[in-house]
Amino acid sequence: MSRALQVIGDRWSVLIIREAFRGKRRFDEFQAELGIAPNILSDRLSRLVDRNIFMRRMYQSGPDRFEYLLTPMGFDLYGPLITMMAWGDKWRANGKVPLILQHVDCGNDFVPTVICSECHRPIGAHSMQYRMKYNPDRYGGKKSSRALPG
């Protein structure tokens, strides 16, 4: 989780990625939608390109202008982002959900849920455990009581 947050762990980066999923690609589109200062936007886009969330592609020369396209790694952020959105809708929207998500394949509205890839049932914090594949002492951490050996 900490490695993921190093990539997308600030408000502006998450909002820029959200806008990319809504079809925004160009600097001026991100800036207009978010009201973000140009220097901050430039910094976040550069970081997201460096971290392989976006690729930068020139669409105009003289002056050079670029668009920012999600990479496969960037597209993989969709699930975590809409799951965080569902959390915000549940706990921070005061009962007024701002967006309804619809699954195009089946036509149904849905709420993002984390499910088991094997049995397809929802997973909650108390219905799982994990095995550590590293020694937490090497990273200054403590072993959780929920972790299994191995």
mmCIF file of N, CA and C in Angstrom, residues 20-112:
data_model
loop_
_atom_site.group_PDB
_atom_site.id
_atom_site.type_symbol
_atom_site.label_atom_id
_atom_site.label_comp_id
_atom_site.label_asym_id
_atom_site.label_seq_id
_atom_site.Cartn_x
_atom_site.Cartn_y
_atom_site.Cartn_z
ATOM 1 N N ALA A 20 -8.738 11.713 -16.230
ATOM 2 C CA ALA A 20 -8.320 10.912 -17.391
ATOM 3 C C ALA A 20 -9.350 9.821 -17.667
ATOM 4 N N PHE A 21 -9.894 9.204 -16.607
ATOM 5 C CA PHE A 21 -10.945 8.202 -16.810
ATOM 6 C C PHE A 21 -12.223 8.828 -17.342
ATOM 7 N N ARG A 22 -12.401 10.108 -17.150
ATOM 8 C CA ARG A 22 -13.567 10.822 -17.685
ATOM 9 C C ARG A 22 -13.300 11.388 -19.080
ATOM 10 N N GLY A 23 -12.143 11.057 -19.654
ATOM 11 C CA GLY A 23 -11.863 11.438 -21.034
ATOM 12 C C GLY A 23 -10.952 12.621 -21.235
ATOM 13 N N LYS A 24 -10.489 13.237 -20.169
ATOM 14 C CA LYS A 24 -9.570 14.371 -20.316
ATOM 15 C C LYS A 24 -8.189 13.846 -20.669
ATOM 16 N N ARG A 25 -7.493 14.578 -21.561
ATOM 17 C CA ARG A 25 -6.151 14.167 -21.980
ATOM 18 C C ARG A 25 -5.157 15.308 -22.021
ATOM 19 N N ARG A 26 -5.637 16.501 -22.165
ATOM 20 C CA ARG A 26 -4.749 17.633 -22.416
ATOM 21 C C ARG A 26 -4.624 18.529 -21.199
ATOM 22 N N PHE A 27 -3.466 19.178 -21.129
ATOM 23 C CA PHE A 27 -3.137 20.045 -19.998
ATOM 24 C C PHE A 27 -4.270 21.027 -19.718
ATOM 25 N N ASP A 28 -4.717 21.730 -20.755
ATOM 26 C CA ASP A 28 -5.749 22.749 -20.549
ATOM 27 C C ASP A 28 -7.074 22.141 -20.098
ATOM 28 N N GLU A 29 -7.377 20.910 -20.503
ATOM 29 C CA GLU A 29 -8.603 20.245 -20.044
ATOM 30 C C GLU A 29 -8.514 19.917 -18.552
ATOM 31 N N PHE A 30 -7.371 19.380 -18.127
ATOM 32 C CA PHE A 30 -7.185 19.091 -16.707
ATOM 33 C C PHE A 30 -7.280 20.377 -15.888
ATOM 34 N N GLN A 31 -6.610 21.416 -16.363
ATOM 35 C CA GLN A 31 -6.579 22.669 -15.630
ATOM 36 C C GLN A 31 -7.974 23.280 -15.521
ATOM 37 N N ALA A 32 -8.713 23.298 -16.624
ATOM 38 C CA ALA A 32 -10.056 23.873 -16.610
ATOM 39 C C ALA A 32 -10.997 23.093 -15.689
ATOM 40 N N GLU A 33 -10.912 21.791 -15.720
ATOM 41 C CA GLU A 33 -11.815 20.964 -14.917
ATOM 42 C C GLU A 33 -11.492 21.036 -13.428
ATOM 43 N N LEU A 34 -10.204 21.079 -13.096
ATOM 44 C CA LEU A 34 -9.795 20.994 -11.699
ATOM 45 C C LEU A 34 -9.518 22.342 -11.048
ATOM 46 N N GLY A 35 -9.287 23.382 -11.846
ATOM 47 C CA GLY A 35 -8.919 24.675 -11.277
ATOM 48 C C GLY A 35 -7.577 24.637 -10.573
ATOM 49 N N ILE A 36 -6.689 23.809 -11.066
ATOM 50 C CA ILE A 36 -5.371 23.592 -10.479
ATOM 51 C C ILE A 36 -4.376 24.599 -11.065
ATOM 52 N N ALA A 37 -3.452 25.064 -10.235
ATOM 53 C CA ALA A 37 -2.421 25.985 -10.712
ATOM 54 C C ALA A 37 -1.550 25.279 -11.759
ATOM 55 N N PRO A 38 -1.141 25.991 -12.809
ATOM 56 C CA PRO A 38 -0.360 25.357 -13.884
ATOM 57 C C PRO A 38 0.933 24.703 -13.409
ATOM 58 N N ASN A 39 1.628 25.310 -12.451
ATOM 59 C CA ASN A 39 2.885 24.718 -11.980
ATOM 60 C C ASN A 39 2.635 23.409 -11.234
ATOM 61 N N ILE A 40 1.555 23.342 -10.483
ATOM 62 C CA ILE A 40 1.234 22.106 -9.759
ATOM 63 C C ILE A 40 0.808 21.025 -10.750
ATOM 64 N N LEU A 41 -0.018 21.389 -11.718
ATOM 65 C CA LEU A 41 -0.454 20.432 -12.733
ATOM 66 C C LEU A 41 0.737 19.893 -13.511
ATOM 67 N N SER A 42 1.633 20.775 -13.921
ATOM 68 C CA SER A 42 2.815 20.353 -14.658
ATOM 69 C C SER A 42 3.654 19.375 -13.834
ATOM 70 N N ASP A 43 3.844 19.685 -12.558
ATOM 71 C CA ASP A 43 4.604 18.812 -11.670
ATOM 72 C C ASP A 43 3.941 17.445 -11.537
ATOM 73 N N ARG A 44 2.620 17.415 -11.300
ATOM 74 C CA ARG A 44 1.934 16.132 -11.112
ATOM 75 C C ARG A 44 1.917 15.316 -12.395
ATOM 76 N N LEU A 45 1.699 15.952 -13.537
ATOM 77 C CA LEU A 45 1.723 15.205 -14.793
ATOM 78 C C LEU A 45 3.102 14.619 -15.053
ATOM 79 N N SER A 46 4.145 15.381 -14.777
ATOM 80 C CA SER A 46 5.512 14.867 -14.959
ATOM 81 C C SER A 46 5.756 13.661 -14.065
ATOM 82 N N ARG A 47 5.326 13.748 -12.814
ATOM 83 C CA ARG A 47 5.490 12.615 -11.892
ATOM 84 C C ARG A 47 4.711 11.396 -12.374
ATOM 85 N N LEU A 48 3.489 11.612 -12.824
ATOM 86 C CA LEU A 48 2.667 10.490 -13.271
ATOM 87 C C LEU A 48 3.220 9.860 -14.545
ATOM 88 N N VAL A 49 3.864 10.646 -15.390
ATOM 89 C CA VAL A 49 4.553 10.097 -16.567
ATOM 90 C C VAL A 49 5.782 9.321 -16.104
ATOM 91 N N ASP A 50 6.581 9.904 -15.209
ATOM 92 C CA ASP A 50 7.779 9.231 -14.703
ATOM 93 C C ASP A 50 7.454 7.908 -14.019
ATOM 94 N N ARG A 51 6.281 7.844 -13.402
ATOM 95 C CA ARG A 51 5.879 6.636 -12.661
ATOM 96 C C ARG A 51 5.031 5.687 -13.499
ATOM 97 N N ASN A 52 4.961 5.967 -14.806
ATOM 98 C CA ASN A 52 4.317 5.081 -15.777
ATOM 99 C C ASN A 52 2.794 4.961 -15.612
ATOM 100 N N ILE A 53 2.159 5.981 -15.045
ATOM 101 C CA ILE A 53 0.703 6.019 -14.981
ATOM 102 C C ILE A 53 0.161 6.613 -16.286
ATOM 103 N N PHE A 54 0.853 7.617 -16.806
ATOM 104 C CA PHE A 54 0.523 8.238 -18.088
ATOM 105 C C PHE A 54 1.693 8.091 -19.048
ATOM 106 N N MET A 55 1.374 8.085 -20.324
ATOM 107 C CA MET A 55 2.389 8.306 -21.352
ATOM 108 C C MET A 55 2.073 9.648 -21.986
ATOM 109 N N ARG A 56 3.093 10.333 -22.418
ATOM 110 C CA ARG A 56 2.938 11.659 -23.012
ATOM 111 C C ARG A 56 3.106 11.533 -24.517
ATOM 112 N N ARG A 57 2.154 12.083 -25.271
ATOM 113 C CA ARG A 57 2.203 11.996 -26.725
ATOM 114 C C ARG A 57 1.968 13.386 -27.318
ATOM 115 N N MET A 58 2.871 13.785 -28.229
ATOM 116 C CA MET A 58 2.747 15.088 -28.861
ATOM 117 C C MET A 58 1.573 15.069 -29.845
ATOM 118 N N TYR A 59 0.727 16.097 -29.761
ATOM 119 C CA TYR A 59 -0.356 16.220 -30.723
ATOM 120 C C TYR A 59 -0.234 17.491 -31.550
ATOM 121 N N GLN A 60 0.748 18.356 -31.235
ATOM 122 C CA GLN A 60 0.957 19.585 -31.993
ATOM 123 C C GLN A 60 2.398 20.032 -31.826
ATOM 124 N N SER A 61 2.977 20.543 -32.901
ATOM 125 C CA SER A 61 4.310 21.128 -32.788
ATOM 126 C C SER A 61 4.225 22.603 -33.150
ATOM 127 N N GLY A 62 5.154 23.380 -32.591
ATOM 128 C CA GLY A 62 5.239 24.815 -32.848
ATOM 129 C C GLY A 62 4.049 25.618 -32.375
ATOM 130 N N PRO A 63 3.763 25.747 -31.121
ATOM 131 C CA PRO A 63 4.491 25.201 -29.980
ATOM 132 C C PRO A 63 4.137 23.728 -29.743
ATOM 133 N N ASP A 64 5.076 23.033 -29.114
ATOM 134 C CA ASP A 64 4.843 21.625 -28.791
ATOM 135 C C ASP A 64 3.753 21.509 -27.735
ATOM 136 N N ARG A 65 2.785 20.667 -28.027
ATOM 137 C CA ARG A 65 1.708 20.393 -27.067
ATOM 138 C C ARG A 65 1.534 18.883 -26.973
ATOM 139 N N PHE A 66 1.251 18.443 -25.763
ATOM 140 C CA PHE A 66 1.176 17.009 -25.493
ATOM 141 C C PHE A 66 -0.169 16.640 -24.884
ATOM 142 N N GLU A 67 -0.532 15.386 -25.120
ATOM 143 C CA GLU A 67 -1.672 14.829 -24.403
ATOM 144 C C GLU A 67 -1.148 13.714 -23.514
ATOM 145 N N TYR A 68 -1.912 13.413 -22.480
ATOM 146 C CA TYR A 68 -1.507 12.444 -21.468
ATOM 147 C C TYR A 68 -2.500 11.291 -21.494
ATOM 148 N N LEU A 69 -1.985 10.126 -21.839
ATOM 149 C CA LEU A 69 -2.817 8.937 -22.002
ATOM 150 C C LEU A 69 -2.479 7.925 -20.912
ATOM 151 N N LEU A 70 -3.499 7.305 -20.360
ATOM 152 C CA LEU A 70 -3.268 6.283 -19.351
ATOM 153 C C LEU A 70 -2.538 5.094 -19.961
ATOM 154 N N THR A 71 -1.562 4.593 -19.244
ATOM 155 C CA THR A 71 -0.847 3.373 -19.618
ATOM 156 C C THR A 71 -1.646 2.180 -19.076
ATOM 157 N N PRO A 72 -1.259 0.956 -19.414
ATOM 158 C CA PRO A 72 -1.921 -0.188 -18.772
ATOM 159 C C PRO A 72 -1.860 -0.119 -17.240
ATOM 160 N N MET A 73 -0.735 0.348 -16.686
ATOM 161 C CA MET A 73 -0.639 0.508 -15.242
ATOM 162 C C MET A 73 -1.653 1.548 -14.749
ATOM 163 N N GLY A 74 -1.793 2.626 -15.493
ATOM 164 C CA GLY A 74 -2.769 3.649 -15.131
ATOM 165 C C GLY A 74 -4.197 3.128 -15.199
ATOM 166 N N PHE A 75 -4.522 2.379 -16.258
ATOM 167 C CA PHE A 75 -5.867 1.813 -16.373
ATOM 168 C C PHE A 75 -6.187 0.883 -15.212
ATOM 169 N N ASP A 76 -5.183 0.209 -14.679
ATOM 170 C CA ASP A 76 -5.404 -0.700 -13.553
ATOM 171 C C ASP A 76 -5.794 0.034 -12.269
ATOM 172 N N LEU A 77 -5.699 1.345 -12.255
ATOM 173 C CA LEU A 77 -6.127 2.113 -11.084
ATOM 174 C C LEU A 77 -7.645 2.307 -11.036
ATOM 175 N N TYR A 78 -8.349 1.928 -12.088
ATOM 176 C CA TYR A 78 -9.791 2.169 -12.120
ATOM 177 C C TYR A 78 -10.518 1.499 -10.957
ATOM 178 N N GLY A 79 -10.248 0.233 -10.709
ATOM 179 C CA GLY A 79 -10.913 -0.482 -9.620
ATOM 180 C C GLY A 79 -10.675 0.173 -8.270
ATOM 181 N N PRO A 80 -9.412 0.423 -7.893
ATOM 182 C CA PRO A 80 -9.182 1.092 -6.609
ATOM 183 C C PRO A 80 -9.845 2.465 -6.518
ATOM 184 N N LEU A 81 -9.855 3.223 -7.611
ATOM 185 C CA LEU A 81 -10.448 4.560 -7.563
ATOM 186 C C LEU A 81 -11.955 4.509 -7.376
ATOM 187 N N ILE A 82 -12.641 3.618 -8.101
ATOM 188 C CA ILE A 82 -14.098 3.591 -7.917
ATOM 189 C C ILE A 82 -14.479 2.955 -6.588
ATOM 190 N N THR A 83 -13.607 2.105 -6.038
ATOM 191 C CA THR A 83 -13.862 1.564 -4.701
ATOM 192 C C THR A 83 -13.722 2.681 -3.656
ATOM 193 N N MET A 84 -12.715 3.547 -3.809
ATOM 194 C CA MET A 84 -12.586 4.694 -2.909
ATOM 195 C C MET A 84 -13.772 5.635 -3.084
ATOM 196 N N MET A 85 -14.248 5.787 -4.317
ATOM 197 C CA MET A 85 -15.412 6.621 -4.564
ATOM 198 C C MET A 85 -16.627 6.076 -3.812
ATOM 199 N N ALA A 86 -16.822 4.761 -3.834
ATOM 200 C CA ALA A 86 -17.945 4.148 -3.126
ATOM 201 C C ALA A 86 -17.840 4.406 -1.623
ATOM 202 N N TRP A 87 -16.626 4.345 -1.080
ATOM 203 C CA TRP A 87 -16.428 4.657 0.330
ATOM 204 C C TRP A 87 -16.838 6.103 0.610
ATOM 205 N N GLY A 88 -16.383 7.018 -0.242
ATOM 206 C CA GLY A 88 -16.751 8.428 -0.072
ATOM 207 C C GLY A 88 -18.250 8.645 -0.184
ATOM 208 N N ASP A 89 -18.888 7.942 -1.124
ATOM 209 C CA ASP A 89 -20.338 8.059 -1.266
ATOM 210 C C ASP A 89 -21.053 7.582 -0.010
ATOM 211 N N LYS A 90 -20.556 6.506 0.584
ATOM 212 C CA LYS A 90 -21.194 5.946 1.768
ATOM 213 C C LYS A 90 -20.992 6.834 2.996
ATOM 214 N N TRP A 91 -19.776 7.340 3.172
ATOM 215 C CA TRP A 91 -19.439 8.008 4.427
ATOM 216 C C TRP A 91 -19.360 9.522 4.347
ATOM 217 N N ARG A 92 -19.259 10.090 3.158
ATOM 218 C CA ARG A 92 -19.036 11.541 3.065
ATOM 219 C C ARG A 92 -20.043 12.297 2.203
ATOM 220 N N ALA A 93 -21.003 11.615 1.595
ATOM 221 C CA ALA A 93 -21.920 12.281 0.663
ATOM 222 C C ALA A 93 -23.251 12.675 1.299
ATOM 223 N N ASN A 94 -23.390 12.493 2.600
ATOM 224 C CA ASN A 94 -24.625 12.856 3.302
ATOM 225 C C ASN A 94 -25.876 12.296 2.643
ATOM 226 N N GLY A 95 -25.762 11.057 2.171
ATOM 227 C CA GLY A 95 -26.919 10.404 1.557
ATOM 228 C C GLY A 95 -27.256 10.865 0.154
ATOM 229 N N LYS A 96 -26.420 11.715 -0.422
ATOM 230 C CA LYS A 96 -26.671 12.250 -1.770
ATOM 231 C C LYS A 96 -25.546 11.811 -2.703
ATOM 232 N N VAL A 97 -25.642 10.595 -3.199
ATOM 233 C CA VAL A 97 -24.616 10.043 -4.076
ATOM 234 C C VAL A 97 -24.549 10.879 -5.356
ATOM 235 N N PRO A 98 -23.361 11.438 -5.683
ATOM 236 C CA PRO A 98 -23.260 12.327 -6.837
ATOM 237 C C PRO A 98 -23.225 11.628 -8.199
ATOM 238 N N LEU A 99 -22.794 10.374 -8.247
ATOM 239 C CA LEU A 99 -22.703 9.641 -9.511
ATOM 240 C C LEU A 99 -23.300 8.255 -9.348
ATOM 241 N N ILE A 100 -23.978 7.805 -10.364
ATOM 242 C CA ILE A 100 -24.467 6.434 -10.410
ATOM 243 C C ILE A 100 -23.612 5.714 -11.447
ATOM 244 N N LEU A 101 -23.020 4.599 -11.063
ATOM 245 C CA LEU A 101 -22.205 3.806 -11.984
ATOM 246 C C LEU A 101 -23.082 2.738 -12.626
ATOM 247 N N GLN A 102 -22.925 2.572 -13.919
ATOM 248 C CA GLN A 102 -23.687 1.554 -14.637
ATOM 249 C C GLN A 102 -22.726 0.650 -15.391
ATOM 250 N N HIS A 103 -22.919 -0.658 -15.250
ATOM 251 C CA HIS A 103 -22.108 -1.635 -15.951
ATOM 252 C C HIS A 103 -22.654 -1.771 -17.371
ATOM 253 N N VAL A 104 -21.874 -1.382 -18.360
ATOM 254 C CA VAL A 104 -22.314 -1.370 -19.746
ATOM 255 C C VAL A 104 -22.699 -2.772 -20.221
ATOM 256 N N ASP A 105 -21.939 -3.790 -19.816
ATOM 257 C CA ASP A 105 -22.196 -5.150 -20.303
ATOM 258 C C ASP A 105 -23.577 -5.670 -19.921
ATOM 259 N N CYS A 106 -24.026 -5.398 -18.674
ATOM 260 C CA CYS A 106 -25.323 -5.939 -18.238
ATOM 261 C C CYS A 106 -26.396 -4.870 -18.107
ATOM 262 N N GLY A 107 -26.011 -3.599 -18.166
ATOM 263 C CA GLY A 107 -26.975 -2.515 -18.080
ATOM 264 C C GLY A 107 -27.421 -2.160 -16.676
ATOM 265 N N ASN A 108 -26.883 -2.810 -15.659
ATOM 266 C CA ASN A 108 -27.302 -2.549 -14.285
ATOM 267 C C ASN A 108 -26.429 -1.505 -13.611
ATOM 268 N N ASP A 109 -27.059 -0.712 -12.724
ATOM 269 C CA ASP A 109 -26.312 0.168 -11.848
ATOM 270 C C ASP A 109 -25.609 -0.708 -10.818
ATOM 271 N N PHE A 110 -24.452 -0.262 -10.339
ATOM 272 C CA PHE A 110 -23.717 -1.077 -9.373
ATOM 273 C C PHE A 110 -22.975 -0.212 -8.377
ATOM 274 N N VAL A 111 -22.613 -0.825 -7.267
ATOM 275 C CA VAL A 111 -21.741 -0.233 -6.259
ATOM 276 C C VAL A 111 -20.461 -1.059 -6.277
ATOM 277 N N PRO A 112 -19.298 -0.430 -6.468
ATOM 278 C CA PRO A 112 -18.038 -1.184 -6.481
ATOM 279 C C PRO A 112 -17.843 -1.953 -5.185
#
